[in-house]
Short mmCIF file of C-alpha atoms in Angstrom, two decimals:
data_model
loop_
_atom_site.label_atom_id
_atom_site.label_comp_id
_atom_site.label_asym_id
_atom_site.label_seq_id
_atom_site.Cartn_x
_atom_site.Cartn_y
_atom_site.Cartn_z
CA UNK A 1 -1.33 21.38 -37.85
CA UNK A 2 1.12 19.68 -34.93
CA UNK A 3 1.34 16.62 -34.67
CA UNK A 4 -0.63 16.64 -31.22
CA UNK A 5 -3.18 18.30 -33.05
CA UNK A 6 -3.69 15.55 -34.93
CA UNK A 7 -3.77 13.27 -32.61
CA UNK A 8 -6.70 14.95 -31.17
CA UNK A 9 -9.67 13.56 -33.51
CA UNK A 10 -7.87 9.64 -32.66
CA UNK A 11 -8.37 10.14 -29.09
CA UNK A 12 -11.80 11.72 -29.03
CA UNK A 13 -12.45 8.40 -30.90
CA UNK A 14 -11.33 6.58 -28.47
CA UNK A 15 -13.24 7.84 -26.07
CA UNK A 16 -16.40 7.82 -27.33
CA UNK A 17 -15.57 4.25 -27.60
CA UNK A 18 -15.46 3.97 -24.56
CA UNK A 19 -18.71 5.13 -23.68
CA UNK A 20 -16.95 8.22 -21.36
CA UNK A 21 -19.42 11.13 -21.57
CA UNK A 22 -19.19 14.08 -22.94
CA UNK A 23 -21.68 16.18 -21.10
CA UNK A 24 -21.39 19.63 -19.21
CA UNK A 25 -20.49 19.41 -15.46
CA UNK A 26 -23.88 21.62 -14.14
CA UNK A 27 -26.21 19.27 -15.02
CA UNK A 28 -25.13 16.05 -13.20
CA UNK A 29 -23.78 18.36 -10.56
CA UNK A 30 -27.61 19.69 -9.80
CA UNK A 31 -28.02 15.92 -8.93
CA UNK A 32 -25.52 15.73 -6.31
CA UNK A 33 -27.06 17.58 -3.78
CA UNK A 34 -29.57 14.50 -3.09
CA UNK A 35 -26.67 11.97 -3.76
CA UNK A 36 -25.10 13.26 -1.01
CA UNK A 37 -28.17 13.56 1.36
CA UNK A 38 -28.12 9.63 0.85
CA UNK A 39 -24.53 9.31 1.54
CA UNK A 40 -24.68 9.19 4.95
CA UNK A 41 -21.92 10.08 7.53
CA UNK A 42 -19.66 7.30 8.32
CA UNK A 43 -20.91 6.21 11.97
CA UNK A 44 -18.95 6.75 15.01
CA UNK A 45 -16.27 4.42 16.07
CA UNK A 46 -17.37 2.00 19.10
CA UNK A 47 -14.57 0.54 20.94
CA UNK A 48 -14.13 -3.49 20.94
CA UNK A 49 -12.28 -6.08 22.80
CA UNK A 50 -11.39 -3.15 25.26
CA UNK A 51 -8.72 -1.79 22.72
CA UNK A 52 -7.84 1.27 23.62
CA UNK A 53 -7.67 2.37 19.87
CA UNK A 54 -8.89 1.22 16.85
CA UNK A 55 -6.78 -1.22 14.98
CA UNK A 56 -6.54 -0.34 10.93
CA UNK A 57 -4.85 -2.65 8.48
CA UNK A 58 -4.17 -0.73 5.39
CA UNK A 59 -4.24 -3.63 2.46
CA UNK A 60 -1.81 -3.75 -0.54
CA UNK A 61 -1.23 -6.74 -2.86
CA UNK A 62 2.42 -6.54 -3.46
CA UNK A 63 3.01 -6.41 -7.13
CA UNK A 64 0.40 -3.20 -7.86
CA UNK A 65 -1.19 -1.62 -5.35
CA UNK A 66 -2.10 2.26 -6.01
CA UNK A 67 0.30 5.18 -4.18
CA UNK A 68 -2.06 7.69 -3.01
CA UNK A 69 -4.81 5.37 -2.33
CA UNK A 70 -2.50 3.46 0.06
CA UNK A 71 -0.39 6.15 1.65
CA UNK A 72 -2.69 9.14 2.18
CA UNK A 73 -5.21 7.21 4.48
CA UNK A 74 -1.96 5.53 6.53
CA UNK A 75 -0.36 9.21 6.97
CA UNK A 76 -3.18 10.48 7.56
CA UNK A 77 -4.84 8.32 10.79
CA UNK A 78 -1.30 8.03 11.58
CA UNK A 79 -1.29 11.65 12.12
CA UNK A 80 -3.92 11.61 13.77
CA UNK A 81 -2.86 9.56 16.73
CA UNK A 82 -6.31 8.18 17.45
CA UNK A 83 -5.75 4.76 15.89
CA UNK A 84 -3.20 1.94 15.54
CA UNK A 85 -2.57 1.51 11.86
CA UNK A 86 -0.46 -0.97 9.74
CA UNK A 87 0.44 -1.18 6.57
CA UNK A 88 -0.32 -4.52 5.58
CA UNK A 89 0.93 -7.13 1.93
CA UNK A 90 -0.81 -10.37 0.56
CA UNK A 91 2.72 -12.01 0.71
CA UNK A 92 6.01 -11.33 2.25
CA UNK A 93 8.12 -9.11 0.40
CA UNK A 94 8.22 -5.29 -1.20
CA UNK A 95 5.21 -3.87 -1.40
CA UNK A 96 4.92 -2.47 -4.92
CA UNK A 97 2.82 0.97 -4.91
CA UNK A 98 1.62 2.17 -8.50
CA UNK A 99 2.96 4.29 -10.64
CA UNK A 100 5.75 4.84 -8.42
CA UNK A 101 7.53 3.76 -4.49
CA UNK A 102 8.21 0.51 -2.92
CA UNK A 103 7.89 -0.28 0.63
CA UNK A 104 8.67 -2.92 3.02
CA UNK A 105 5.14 -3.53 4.78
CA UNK A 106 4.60 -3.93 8.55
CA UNK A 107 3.09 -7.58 8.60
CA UNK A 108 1.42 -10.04 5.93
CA UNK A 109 -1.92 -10.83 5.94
CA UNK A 110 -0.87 -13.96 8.05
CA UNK A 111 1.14 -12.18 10.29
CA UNK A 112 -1.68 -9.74 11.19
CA UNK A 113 -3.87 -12.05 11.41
CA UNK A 114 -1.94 -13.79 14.11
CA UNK A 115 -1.46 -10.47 16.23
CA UNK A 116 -5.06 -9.65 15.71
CA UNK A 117 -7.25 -12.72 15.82
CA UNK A 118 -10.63 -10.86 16.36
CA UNK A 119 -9.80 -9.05 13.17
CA UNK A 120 -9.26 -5.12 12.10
CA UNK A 121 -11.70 -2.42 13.16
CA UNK A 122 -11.19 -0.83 9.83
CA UNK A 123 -9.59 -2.15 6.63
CA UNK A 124 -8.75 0.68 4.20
CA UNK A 125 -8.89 -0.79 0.33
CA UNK A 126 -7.19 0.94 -1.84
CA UNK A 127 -7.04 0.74 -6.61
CA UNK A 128 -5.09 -2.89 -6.47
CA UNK A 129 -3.88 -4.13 -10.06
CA UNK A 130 -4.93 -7.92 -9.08
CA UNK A 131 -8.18 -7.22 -7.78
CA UNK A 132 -9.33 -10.67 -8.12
CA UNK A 133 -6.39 -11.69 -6.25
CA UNK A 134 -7.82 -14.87 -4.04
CA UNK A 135 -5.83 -14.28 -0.85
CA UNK A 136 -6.87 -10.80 -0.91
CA UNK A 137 -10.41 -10.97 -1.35
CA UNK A 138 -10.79 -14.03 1.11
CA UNK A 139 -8.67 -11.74 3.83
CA UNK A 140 -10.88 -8.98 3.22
CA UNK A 141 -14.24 -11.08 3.35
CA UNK A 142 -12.87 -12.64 7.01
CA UNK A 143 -12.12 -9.05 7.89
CA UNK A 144 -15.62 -7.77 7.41
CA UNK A 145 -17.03 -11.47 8.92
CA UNK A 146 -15.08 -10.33 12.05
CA UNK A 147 -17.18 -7.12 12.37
CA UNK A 148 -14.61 -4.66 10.78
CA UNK A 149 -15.68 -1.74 8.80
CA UNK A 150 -14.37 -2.11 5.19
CA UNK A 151 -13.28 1.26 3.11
CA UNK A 152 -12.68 1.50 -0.20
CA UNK A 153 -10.30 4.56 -1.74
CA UNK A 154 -10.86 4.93 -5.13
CA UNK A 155 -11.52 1.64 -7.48
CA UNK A 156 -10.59 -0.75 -4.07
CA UNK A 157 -14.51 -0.03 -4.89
CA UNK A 158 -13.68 -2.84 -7.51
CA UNK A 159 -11.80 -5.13 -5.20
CA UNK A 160 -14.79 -4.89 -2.00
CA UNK A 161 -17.23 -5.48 -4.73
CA UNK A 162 -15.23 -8.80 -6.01
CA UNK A 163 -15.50 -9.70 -2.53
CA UNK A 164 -19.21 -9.54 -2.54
CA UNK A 165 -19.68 -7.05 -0.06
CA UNK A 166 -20.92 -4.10 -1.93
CA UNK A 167 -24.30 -5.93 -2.41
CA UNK A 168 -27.34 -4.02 -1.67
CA UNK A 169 -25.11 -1.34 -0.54
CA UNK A 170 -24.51 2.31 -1.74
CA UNK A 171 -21.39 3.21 -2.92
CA UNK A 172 -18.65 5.10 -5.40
CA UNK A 173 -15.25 5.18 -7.08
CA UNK A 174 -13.23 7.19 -9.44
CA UNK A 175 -15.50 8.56 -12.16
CA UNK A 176 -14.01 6.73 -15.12
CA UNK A 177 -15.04 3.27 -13.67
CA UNK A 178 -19.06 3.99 -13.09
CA UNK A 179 -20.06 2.23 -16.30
CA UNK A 180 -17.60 -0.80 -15.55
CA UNK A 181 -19.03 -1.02 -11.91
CA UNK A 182 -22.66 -0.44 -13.05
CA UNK A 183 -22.18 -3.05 -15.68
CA UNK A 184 -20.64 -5.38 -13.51
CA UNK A 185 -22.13 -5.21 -9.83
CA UNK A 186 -25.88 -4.19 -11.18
CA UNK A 187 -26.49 -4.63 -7.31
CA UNK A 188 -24.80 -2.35 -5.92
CA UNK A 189 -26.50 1.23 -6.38
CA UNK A 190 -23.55 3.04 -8.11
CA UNK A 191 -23.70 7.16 -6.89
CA UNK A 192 -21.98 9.79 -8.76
CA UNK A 193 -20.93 13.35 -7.39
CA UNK A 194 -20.52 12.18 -4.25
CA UNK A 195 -16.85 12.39 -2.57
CA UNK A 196 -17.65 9.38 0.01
CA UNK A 197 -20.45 7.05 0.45
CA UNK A 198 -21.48 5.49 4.21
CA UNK A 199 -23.21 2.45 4.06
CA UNK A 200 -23.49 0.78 7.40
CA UNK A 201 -19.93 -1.11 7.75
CA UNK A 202 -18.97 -0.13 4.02
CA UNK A 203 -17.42 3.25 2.87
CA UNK A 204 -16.28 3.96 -0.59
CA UNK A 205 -14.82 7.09 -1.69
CA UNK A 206 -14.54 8.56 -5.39
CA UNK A 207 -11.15 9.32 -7.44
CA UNK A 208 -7.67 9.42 -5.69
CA UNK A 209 -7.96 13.21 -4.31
CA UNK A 210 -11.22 11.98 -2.26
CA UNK A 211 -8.49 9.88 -0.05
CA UNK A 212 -7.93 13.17 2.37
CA UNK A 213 -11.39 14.11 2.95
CA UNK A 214 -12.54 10.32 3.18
CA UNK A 215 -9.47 9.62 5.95
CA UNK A 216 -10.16 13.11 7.92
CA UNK A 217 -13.95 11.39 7.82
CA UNK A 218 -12.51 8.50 9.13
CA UNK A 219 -10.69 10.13 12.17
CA UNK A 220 -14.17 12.24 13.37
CA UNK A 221 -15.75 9.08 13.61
CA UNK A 222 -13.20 7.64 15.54
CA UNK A 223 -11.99 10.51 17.20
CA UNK A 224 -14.10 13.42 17.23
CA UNK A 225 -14.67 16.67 15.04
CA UNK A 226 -11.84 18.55 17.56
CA UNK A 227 -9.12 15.99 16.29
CA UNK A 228 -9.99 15.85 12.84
CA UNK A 229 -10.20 19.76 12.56
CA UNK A 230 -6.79 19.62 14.17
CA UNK A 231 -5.49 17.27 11.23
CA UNK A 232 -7.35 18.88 8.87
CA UNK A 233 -5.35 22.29 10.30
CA UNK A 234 -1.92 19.96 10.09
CA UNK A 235 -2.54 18.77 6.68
CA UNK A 236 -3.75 22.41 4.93
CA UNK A 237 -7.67 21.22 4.31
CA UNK A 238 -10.31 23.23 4.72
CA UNK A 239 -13.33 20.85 4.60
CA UNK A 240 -13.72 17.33 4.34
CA UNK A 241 -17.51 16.64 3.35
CA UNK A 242 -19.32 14.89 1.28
CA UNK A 243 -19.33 17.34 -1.61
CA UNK A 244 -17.96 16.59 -4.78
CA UNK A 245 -18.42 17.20 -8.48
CA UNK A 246 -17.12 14.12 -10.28
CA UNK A 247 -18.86 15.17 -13.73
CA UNK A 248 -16.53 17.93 -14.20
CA UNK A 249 -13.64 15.70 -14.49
CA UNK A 250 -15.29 13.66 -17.39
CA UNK A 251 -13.37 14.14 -20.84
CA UNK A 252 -15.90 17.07 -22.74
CA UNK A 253 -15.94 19.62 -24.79
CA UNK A 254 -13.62 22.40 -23.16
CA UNK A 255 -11.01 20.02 -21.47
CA UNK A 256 -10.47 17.33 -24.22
CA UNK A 257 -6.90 18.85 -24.92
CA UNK A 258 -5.79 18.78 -20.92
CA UNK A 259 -7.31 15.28 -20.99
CA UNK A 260 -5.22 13.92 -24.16
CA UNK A 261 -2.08 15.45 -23.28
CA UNK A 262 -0.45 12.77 -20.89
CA UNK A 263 -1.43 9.95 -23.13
CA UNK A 264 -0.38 11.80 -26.34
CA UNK A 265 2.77 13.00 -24.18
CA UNK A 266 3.83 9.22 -24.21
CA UNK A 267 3.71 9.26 -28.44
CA UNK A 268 5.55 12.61 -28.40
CA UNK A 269 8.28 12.81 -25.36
CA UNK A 270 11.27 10.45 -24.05
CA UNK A 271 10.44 9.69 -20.84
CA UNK A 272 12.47 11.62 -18.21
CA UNK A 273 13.13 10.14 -14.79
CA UNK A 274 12.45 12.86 -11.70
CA UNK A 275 14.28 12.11 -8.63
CA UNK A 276 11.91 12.40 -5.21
CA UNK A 277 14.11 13.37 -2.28
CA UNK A 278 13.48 11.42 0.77
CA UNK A 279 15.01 11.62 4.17
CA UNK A 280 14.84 10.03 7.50
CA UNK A 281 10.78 11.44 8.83
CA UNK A 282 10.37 13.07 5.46
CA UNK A 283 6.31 13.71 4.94
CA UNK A 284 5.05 10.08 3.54
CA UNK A 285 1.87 12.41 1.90
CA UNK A 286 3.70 14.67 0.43
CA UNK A 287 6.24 12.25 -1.13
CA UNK A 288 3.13 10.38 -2.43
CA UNK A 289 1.52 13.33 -4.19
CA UNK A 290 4.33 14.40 -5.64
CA UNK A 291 5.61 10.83 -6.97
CA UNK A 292 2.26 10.12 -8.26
CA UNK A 293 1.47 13.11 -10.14
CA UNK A 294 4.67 13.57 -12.14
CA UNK A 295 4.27 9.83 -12.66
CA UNK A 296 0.98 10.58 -14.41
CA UNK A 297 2.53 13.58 -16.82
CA UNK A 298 3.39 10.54 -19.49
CA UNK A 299 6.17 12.57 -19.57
CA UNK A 300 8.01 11.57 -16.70
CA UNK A 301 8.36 9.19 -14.02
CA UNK A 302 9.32 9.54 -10.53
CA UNK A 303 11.85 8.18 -8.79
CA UNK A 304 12.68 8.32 -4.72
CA UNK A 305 16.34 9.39 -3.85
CA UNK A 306 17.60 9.00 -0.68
CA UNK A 307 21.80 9.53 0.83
CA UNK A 308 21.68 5.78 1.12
CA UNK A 309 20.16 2.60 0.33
CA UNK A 310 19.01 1.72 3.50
CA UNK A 311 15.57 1.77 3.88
CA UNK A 312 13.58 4.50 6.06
CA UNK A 313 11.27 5.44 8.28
CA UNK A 314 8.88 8.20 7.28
CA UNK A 315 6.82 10.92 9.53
CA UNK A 316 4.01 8.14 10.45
CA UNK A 317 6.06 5.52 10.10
CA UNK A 318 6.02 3.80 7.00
CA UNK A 319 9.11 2.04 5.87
CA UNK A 320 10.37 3.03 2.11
CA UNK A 321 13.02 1.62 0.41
CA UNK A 322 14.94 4.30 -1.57
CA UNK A 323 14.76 3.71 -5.47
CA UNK A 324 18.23 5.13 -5.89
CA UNK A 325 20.89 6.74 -3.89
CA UNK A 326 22.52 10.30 -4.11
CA UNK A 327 25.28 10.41 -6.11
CA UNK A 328 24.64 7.42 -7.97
CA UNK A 329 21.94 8.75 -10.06
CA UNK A 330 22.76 7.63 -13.79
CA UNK A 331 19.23 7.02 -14.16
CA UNK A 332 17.70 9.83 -13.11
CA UNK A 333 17.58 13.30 -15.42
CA UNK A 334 16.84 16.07 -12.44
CA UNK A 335 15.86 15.86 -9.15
CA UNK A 336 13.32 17.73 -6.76
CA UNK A 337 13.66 19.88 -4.33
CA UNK A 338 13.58 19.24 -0.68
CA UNK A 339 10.37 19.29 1.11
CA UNK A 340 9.83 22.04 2.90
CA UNK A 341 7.11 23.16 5.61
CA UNK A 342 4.04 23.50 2.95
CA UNK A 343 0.81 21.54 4.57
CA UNK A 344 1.36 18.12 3.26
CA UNK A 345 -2.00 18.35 1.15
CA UNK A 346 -1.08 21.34 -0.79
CA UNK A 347 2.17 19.51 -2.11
CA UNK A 348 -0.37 18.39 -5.35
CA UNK A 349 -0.39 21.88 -5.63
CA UNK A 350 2.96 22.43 -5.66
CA UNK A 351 3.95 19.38 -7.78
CA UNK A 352 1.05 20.39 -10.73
CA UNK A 353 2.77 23.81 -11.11
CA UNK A 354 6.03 22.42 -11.06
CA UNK A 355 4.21 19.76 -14.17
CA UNK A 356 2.70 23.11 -15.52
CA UNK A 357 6.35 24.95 -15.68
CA UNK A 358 8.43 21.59 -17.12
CA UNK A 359 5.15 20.21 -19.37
CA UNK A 360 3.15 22.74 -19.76
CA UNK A 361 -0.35 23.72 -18.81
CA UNK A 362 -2.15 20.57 -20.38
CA UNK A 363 -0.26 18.04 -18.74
CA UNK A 364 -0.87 19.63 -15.60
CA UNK A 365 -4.60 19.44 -16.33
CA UNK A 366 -4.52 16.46 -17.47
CA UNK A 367 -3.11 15.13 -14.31
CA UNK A 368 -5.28 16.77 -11.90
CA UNK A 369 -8.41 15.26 -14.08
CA UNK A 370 -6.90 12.14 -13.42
CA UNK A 371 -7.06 12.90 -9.22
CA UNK A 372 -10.24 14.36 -9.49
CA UNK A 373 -8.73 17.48 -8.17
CA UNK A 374 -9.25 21.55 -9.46
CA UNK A 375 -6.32 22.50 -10.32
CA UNK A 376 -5.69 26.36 -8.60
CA UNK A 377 -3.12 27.67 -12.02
#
């Protein structure tokens, strides 16, 4: 027997410990079709203090904020050109994204808050380390107080509902939290197999891959079902509805193995460090995918690598500051390819068969259960 093998039985302990359920997908899943009847579509965008566009402050608090739940959404209304959106820090300084990139933020809190007295129209929220952080929550309770529409990627679900402003509302968040949020928000009514929730002037969405469909949402409301389509076309997605089957991602019978392997990778494997190339107007989604999901292999951790150390503009706009510099790379083992012209939503895709051909096929599963995604190999 390997030693991953035996590691097996410890983990399924573990688990079950932790009260994660070990059911079959179908029968949760037959559920979902009224959970997302009561989701609700997130209502159309109504223009205010004769801005011409929306105004969106996407929140991070600077030591741990989550990559994909931050940089999808801001790429993605970016893209869309329907909206003004900034990415916004508790504090001055790098913004520290989780498990991987730093970036220099367009304002503070404060400094927003000075351009835009009358507050945001939308606030995106994404997984934050610190969610009890008291700056943040008080910014995002003045935000909502101002009339602004407050959406949660992911477990932000747990920072909005620190806040207090998940009350009596309907909502979501990544699978693996629903007990913790149940538990600890009893009054907020918790849906499951749902990929976003509307709820008057709060939206949630479920696990990290929910962040596409839940922006391209974002943009009809604002903008129309023509300019989403059109971003949706851009970006490689088919659909971006409500429809979403959380319960197959839960740790069961069948997918236990794909599920263990990037925690029992971590036992097993030195850590290798994978360079990310970036570039002047390199494709901030596609640099987030990839950086997150090799990040998540417990096998590896990524790394951006850029000709200098300057830092950079990226397609939309957002400012990263390189990790490490080309040529000087005596902490990094391999590095990436380029980006090339692949629809910046299929580069999880492309990064989980890259994890499937270094790692193996259980990493690579393991890593997509962690985005809530199917994985297509």
């Amino acid at each position: 027997m390997s030693e991953f093998n035996r590691f097996l039985p410890t983990l399924a302990a573990i688990v079950a410990a932790a009260g994660l359920v070990f059911a079959p997908p179908s029968a949760a899943f037959a559920q979902s079709a009224s959970q997302t009847a009561a989701s609700g579509e997130i209502a159309p965008y109504h223009a205010r203090f004769d801005r011409g566009r929306p105004v969106v402050a996407v929140i991070g608090e600077n030591t741990g904020t989550e990559l994909t739940d931050f940089v999808i959404p801001y790429g993605v209304l970016r893209q869309s050109q329907a909206v003004d959106a900034f990415a916004i820090s508790t504090r001055p300084g790098l913004l520290k994204l989780r498990p991987a990139l730093q970036i220099q933020p367009d304002a503070t809190i404060e400094e927003f808050d000075a351009r835009f007295p009358d507050g945001a129209d939308y606030v995106i929220v994404p997984a934050i380390i610190k969610r009890d952080d008291p700056a943040l929550l008080t910014w995002i309770r003045a935000q909502s107080a101002k009339g602004g529409s407050i959406v949660s990627i992911c477990d932000g679900a747990l920072v909005v509902a620190n806040a207090g402003l998940m009350k009596q509302h309907r909502a979501t968040g990544h699978w693996a939290t629903h007990k913790l949020r149940s538990n600890t928000y009893p009054d907020t009514q918790w849906l499951t197999n749902v990929r976003y929730v509307a709820d008057g002037n709060i939206v949630s969405s479920a696990g990290i891959s929910a962040a596409i469909p839940t922006s391209l949402a974002l943009v009809e409301a604002i903008a129309g079902h023509d300019r989403a389509a059109a971003v949706a076309e851009q970006l490689g997605v088919a659909a971006w509805d409500t429809q979403h089957d959380s319960a197959r991602f839960h740790p069961r019978i069948g997918n236990l193995r794909s599920f263990a392997a990037p925690l029992a990778n971590r036992w097993f494997h030195r850590m290798e460090h994978v360079g990310v190339p970036i570039a002047p107007g390199v494709d901030e989604i596609a640099v987030a995918l990839t950086a997150d999901a090799y990040s998540r292999t417990g096998r590896s951790h990524a790394l951006t690598v850029s000709a200098t150390r300057e830092p950079l503009r990226t397609r939309n706009g957002l400012t990263v500051v390189p990790d490490t510099v080309t040529g000087e790379l005596p902490g990094v083992d391999r590095v990436l390819p380029e980006f090339d012209a692949i629809p910046s939503a299929r580069m999880l895709d492309e990064a989980l068969a890259g994890i499937a051909r270094r790692y193996g096929r259980a990493t690579a599963r393991g890593v997509a259960l962690q985005f809530e995604y199917s994985i297509k190999h």
